[in-house]
One Martini backbone bead per residue (centre of mass of N, CA, C, O) as a GRO file, in nm:
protein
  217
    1UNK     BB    1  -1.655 -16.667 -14.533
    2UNK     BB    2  -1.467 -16.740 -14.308
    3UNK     BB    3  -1.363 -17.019 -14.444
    4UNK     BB    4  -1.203 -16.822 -14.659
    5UNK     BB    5  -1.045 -16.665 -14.547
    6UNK     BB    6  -0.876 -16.806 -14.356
    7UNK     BB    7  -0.752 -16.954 -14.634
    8UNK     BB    8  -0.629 -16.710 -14.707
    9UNK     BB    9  -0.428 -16.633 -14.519
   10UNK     BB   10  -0.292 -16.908 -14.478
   11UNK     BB   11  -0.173 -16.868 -14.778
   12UNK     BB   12  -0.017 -16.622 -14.727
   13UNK     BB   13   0.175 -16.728 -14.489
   14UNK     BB   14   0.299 -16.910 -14.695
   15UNK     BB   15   0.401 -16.752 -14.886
   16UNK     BB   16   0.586 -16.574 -14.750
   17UNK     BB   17   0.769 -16.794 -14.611
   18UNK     BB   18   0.874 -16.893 -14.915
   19UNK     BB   19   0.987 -16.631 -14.982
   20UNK     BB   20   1.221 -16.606 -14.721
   21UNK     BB   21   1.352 -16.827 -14.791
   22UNK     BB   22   1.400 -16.747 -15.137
   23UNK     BB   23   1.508 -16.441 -15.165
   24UNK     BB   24   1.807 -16.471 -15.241
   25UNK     BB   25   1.738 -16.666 -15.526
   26UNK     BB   26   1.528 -16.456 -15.682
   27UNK     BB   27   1.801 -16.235 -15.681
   28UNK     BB   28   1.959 -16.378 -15.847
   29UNK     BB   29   1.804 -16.495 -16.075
   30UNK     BB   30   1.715 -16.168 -16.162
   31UNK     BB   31   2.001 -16.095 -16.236
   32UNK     BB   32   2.062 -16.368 -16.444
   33UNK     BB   33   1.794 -16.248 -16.658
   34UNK     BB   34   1.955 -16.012 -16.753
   35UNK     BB   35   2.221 -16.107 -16.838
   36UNK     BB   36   2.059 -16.302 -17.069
   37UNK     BB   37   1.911 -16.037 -17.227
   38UNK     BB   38   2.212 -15.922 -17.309
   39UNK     BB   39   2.316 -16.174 -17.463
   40UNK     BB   40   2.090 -16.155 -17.647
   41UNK     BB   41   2.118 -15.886 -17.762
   42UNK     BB   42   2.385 -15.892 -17.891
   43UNK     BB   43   2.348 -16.158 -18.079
   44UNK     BB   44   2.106 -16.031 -18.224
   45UNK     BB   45   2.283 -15.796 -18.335
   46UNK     BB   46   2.482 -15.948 -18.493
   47UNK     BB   47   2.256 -16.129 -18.682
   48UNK     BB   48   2.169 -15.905 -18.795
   49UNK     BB   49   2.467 -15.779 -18.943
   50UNK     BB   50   2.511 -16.048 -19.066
   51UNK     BB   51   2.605 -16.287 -19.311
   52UNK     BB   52   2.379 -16.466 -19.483
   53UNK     BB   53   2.161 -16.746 -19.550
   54UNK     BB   54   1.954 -16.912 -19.779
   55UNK     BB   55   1.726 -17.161 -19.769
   56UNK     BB   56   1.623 -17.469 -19.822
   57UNK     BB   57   1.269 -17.615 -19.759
   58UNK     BB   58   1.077 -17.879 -19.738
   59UNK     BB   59   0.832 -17.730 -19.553
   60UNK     BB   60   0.818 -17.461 -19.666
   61UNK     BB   61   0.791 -17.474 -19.980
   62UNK     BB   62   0.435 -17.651 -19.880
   63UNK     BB   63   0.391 -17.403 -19.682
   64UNK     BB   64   0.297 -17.118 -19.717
   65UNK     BB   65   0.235 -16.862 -19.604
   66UNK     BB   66   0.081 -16.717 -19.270
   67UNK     BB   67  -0.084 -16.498 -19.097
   68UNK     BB   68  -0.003 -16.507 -18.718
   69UNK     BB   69   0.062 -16.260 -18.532
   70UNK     BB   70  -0.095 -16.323 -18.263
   71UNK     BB   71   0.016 -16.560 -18.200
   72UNK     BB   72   0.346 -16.502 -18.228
   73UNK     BB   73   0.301 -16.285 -18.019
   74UNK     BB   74   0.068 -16.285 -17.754
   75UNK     BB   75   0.128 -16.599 -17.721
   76UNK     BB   76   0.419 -16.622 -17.640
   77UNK     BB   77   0.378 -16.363 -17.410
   78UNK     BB   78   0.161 -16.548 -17.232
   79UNK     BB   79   0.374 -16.788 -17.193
   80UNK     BB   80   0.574 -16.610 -17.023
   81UNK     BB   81   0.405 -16.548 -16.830
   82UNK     BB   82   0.292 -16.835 -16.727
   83UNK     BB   83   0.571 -16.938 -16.622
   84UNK     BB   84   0.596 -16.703 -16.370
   85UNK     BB   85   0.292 -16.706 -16.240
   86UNK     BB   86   0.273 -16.983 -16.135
   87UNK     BB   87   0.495 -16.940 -15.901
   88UNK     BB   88   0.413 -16.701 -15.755
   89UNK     BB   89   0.174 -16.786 -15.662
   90UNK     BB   90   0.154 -17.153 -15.599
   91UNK     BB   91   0.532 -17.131 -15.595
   92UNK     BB   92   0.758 -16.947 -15.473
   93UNK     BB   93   0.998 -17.161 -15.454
   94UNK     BB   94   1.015 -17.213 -15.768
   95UNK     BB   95   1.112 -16.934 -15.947
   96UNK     BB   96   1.393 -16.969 -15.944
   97UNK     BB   97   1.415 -17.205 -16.092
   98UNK     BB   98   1.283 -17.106 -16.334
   99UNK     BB   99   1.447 -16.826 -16.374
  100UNK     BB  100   1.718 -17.023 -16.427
  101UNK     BB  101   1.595 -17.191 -16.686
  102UNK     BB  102   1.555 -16.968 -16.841
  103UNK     BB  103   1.833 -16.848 -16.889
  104UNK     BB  104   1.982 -17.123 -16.973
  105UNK     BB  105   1.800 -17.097 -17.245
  106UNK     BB  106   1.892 -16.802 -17.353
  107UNK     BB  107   2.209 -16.855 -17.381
  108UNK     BB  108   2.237 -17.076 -17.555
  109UNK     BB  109   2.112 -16.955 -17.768
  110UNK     BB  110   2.301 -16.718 -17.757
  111UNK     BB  111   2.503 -16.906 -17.891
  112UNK     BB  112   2.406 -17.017 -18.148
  113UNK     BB  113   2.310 -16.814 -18.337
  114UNK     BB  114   2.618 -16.720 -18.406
  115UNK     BB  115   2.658 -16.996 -18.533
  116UNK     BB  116   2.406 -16.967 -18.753
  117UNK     BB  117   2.376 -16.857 -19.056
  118UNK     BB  118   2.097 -16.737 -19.107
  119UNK     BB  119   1.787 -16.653 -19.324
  120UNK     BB  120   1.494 -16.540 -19.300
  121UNK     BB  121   1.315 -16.621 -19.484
  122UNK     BB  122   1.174 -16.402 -19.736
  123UNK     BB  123   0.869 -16.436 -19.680
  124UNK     BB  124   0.825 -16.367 -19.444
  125UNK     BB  125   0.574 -16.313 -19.152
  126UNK     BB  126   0.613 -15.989 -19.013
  127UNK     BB  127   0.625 -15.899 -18.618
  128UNK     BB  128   0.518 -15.717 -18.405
  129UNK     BB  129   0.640 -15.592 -18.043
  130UNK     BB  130   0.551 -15.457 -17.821
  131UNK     BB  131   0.723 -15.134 -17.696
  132UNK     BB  132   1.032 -15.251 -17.599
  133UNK     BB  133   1.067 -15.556 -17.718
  134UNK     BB  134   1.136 -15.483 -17.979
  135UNK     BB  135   1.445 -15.459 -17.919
  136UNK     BB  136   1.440 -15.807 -17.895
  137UNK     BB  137   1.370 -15.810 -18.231
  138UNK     BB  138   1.501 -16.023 -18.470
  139UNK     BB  139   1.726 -16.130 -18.759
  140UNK     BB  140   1.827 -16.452 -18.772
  141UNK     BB  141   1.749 -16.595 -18.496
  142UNK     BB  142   1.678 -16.907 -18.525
  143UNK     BB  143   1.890 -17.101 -18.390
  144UNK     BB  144   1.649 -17.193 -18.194
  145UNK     BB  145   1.380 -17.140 -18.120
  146UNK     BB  146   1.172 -17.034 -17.869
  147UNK     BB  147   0.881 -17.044 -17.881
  148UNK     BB  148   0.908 -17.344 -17.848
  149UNK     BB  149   1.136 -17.349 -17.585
  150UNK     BB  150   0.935 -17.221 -17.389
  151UNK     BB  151   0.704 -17.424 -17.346
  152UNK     BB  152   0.863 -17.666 -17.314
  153UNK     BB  153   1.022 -17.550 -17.056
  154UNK     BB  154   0.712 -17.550 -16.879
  155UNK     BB  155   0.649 -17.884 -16.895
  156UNK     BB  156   0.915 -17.988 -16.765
  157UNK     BB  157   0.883 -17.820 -16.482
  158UNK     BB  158   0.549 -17.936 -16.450
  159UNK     BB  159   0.516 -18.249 -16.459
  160UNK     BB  160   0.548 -18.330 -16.166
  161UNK     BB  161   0.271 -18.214 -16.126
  162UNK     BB  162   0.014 -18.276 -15.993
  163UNK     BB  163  -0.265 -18.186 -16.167
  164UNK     BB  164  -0.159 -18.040 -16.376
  165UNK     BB  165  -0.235 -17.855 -16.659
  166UNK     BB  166   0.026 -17.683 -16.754
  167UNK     BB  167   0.190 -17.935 -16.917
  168UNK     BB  168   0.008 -17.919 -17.110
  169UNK     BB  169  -0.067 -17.728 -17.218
  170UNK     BB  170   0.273 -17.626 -17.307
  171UNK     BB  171   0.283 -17.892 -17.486
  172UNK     BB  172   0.070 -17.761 -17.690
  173UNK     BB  173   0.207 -17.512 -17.727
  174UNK     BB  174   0.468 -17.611 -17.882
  175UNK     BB  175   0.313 -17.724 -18.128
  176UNK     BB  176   0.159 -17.453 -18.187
  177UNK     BB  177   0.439 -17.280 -18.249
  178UNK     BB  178   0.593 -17.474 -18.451
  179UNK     BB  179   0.316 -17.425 -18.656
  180UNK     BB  180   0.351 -17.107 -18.673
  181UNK     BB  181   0.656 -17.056 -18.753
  182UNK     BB  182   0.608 -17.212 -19.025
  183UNK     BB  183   0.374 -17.056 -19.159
  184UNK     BB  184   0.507 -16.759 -19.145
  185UNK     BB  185   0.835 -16.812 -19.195
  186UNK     BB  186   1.035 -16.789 -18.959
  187UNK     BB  187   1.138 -17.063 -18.937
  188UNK     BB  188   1.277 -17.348 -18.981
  189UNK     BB  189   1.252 -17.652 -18.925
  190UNK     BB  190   1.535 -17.736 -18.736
  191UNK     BB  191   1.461 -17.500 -18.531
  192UNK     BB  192   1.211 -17.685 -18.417
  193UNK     BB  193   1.324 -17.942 -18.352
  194UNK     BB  194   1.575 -17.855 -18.201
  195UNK     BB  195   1.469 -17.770 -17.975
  196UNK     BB  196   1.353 -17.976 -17.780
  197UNK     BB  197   1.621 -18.126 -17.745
  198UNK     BB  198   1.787 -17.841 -17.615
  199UNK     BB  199   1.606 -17.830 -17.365
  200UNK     BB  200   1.616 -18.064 -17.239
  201UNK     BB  201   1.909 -18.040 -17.187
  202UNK     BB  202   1.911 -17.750 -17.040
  203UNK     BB  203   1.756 -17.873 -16.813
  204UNK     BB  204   1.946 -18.119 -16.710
  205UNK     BB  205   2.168 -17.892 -16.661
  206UNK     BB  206   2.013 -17.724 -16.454
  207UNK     BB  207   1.970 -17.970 -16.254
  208UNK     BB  208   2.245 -18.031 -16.180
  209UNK     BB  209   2.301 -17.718 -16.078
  210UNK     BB  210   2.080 -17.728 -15.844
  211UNK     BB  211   2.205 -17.975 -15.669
  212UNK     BB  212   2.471 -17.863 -15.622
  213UNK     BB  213   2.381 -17.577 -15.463
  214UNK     BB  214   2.071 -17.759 -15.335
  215UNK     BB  215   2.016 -18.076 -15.296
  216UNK     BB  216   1.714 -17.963 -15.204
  217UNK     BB  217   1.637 -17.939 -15.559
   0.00000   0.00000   0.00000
């Protein structure tokens, strides 16, 4: 019982330390997903009320719909609580590294969506958002997927950790996120295939930014 509270102890006593060293980023990160929320709120406010086209998709013809809301909605939401999770609890240093890598395709993706006017299929199967949530869910706001895009990003943040599992965790989450937006007709092939590409480059230009502002990044 001893050597579990010492290490427990030890453990906190490393978190706080970490903590102290980045809370300057932590808040100025926080302060940037703000902003990138609210630049989301806009795109998706625009693309919900501008003139759109339906168009047709050779794999949404032969598959679905099929209604899989609570993996569309909870699924997608526990993805990015544990996207925040990890590095809170394991590595309260990378925090601000994930929330800035965060915001930085959130922005991109709100630059996408107003410039590529698609209309949801019309047969989608759509899944209500629980609390305040709800207005942050727009129609139309398409290319390209969030939900492939976010766990795919937390493969890409996590994957040079030795031994862990959420690397493919989350891996695995982006392709069956993307094979639910597909079933639901939530959104198009391309928006799906899109998102990997477009996230790998927004991580990459993420990492060439925080080595600017902090070598040891």
């Amino acid at each position: 019982m001893f050597v579990k509270k010492e290490f427990f102890e030890t453990g906190k006593e490393s978190w706080l330390a970490e903590f102290k060293k980045y809370k300057y980023f932590i808040l100025i990160s926080l302060a940037v997903v703000g902003i990138a929320t609210y630049a989301d709120y806009l795109s998706g406010t625009y693309v919900s009320s501008t003139r759109v086209a339906d168009v047709p998709d050779l794999i949404l013809d032969h598959i679905g719909p099929y209604d899989l809301s609570f993996l569309f909605v909870y699924g997608y939401l526990a993805l990015v609580l544990l996207l925040f999770l990890n590095p809170l609890i394991f590595h309260i240093g990378k925090l601000h590294k994930v929330i800035g890598q965060f915001s930085l395709l959130i922005f991109i993706r709100s630059f996408f969506i107003i410039f590529t006017h698609l209309q949801t299929p019309l047969d989608a199967v759509y899944a209500d958002f629980p609390w305040s949530l709800e207005g942050l869910s727009f129609i139309n706001d398409l290319f390209f997927s969030g939900h492939v895009a976010v766990p795919f990003l937390g493969f890409l943040l996590f994957r040079k950790d030795a031994g862990s599992f959420f690397k493919y965790f989350f891996l695995i989450s982006s392709i069956v996120m993307g094979a639910t937006v597909l079933l639901m007709h939530q959104h198009y092939s391309i928006d799906v295939f899109a998102a990997f590409f477009i996230t790998y480059t927004s991580y990459r230009f993420g990492e060439f930014i925080f080595r600017k502002v902090n070598p040891k990044f």
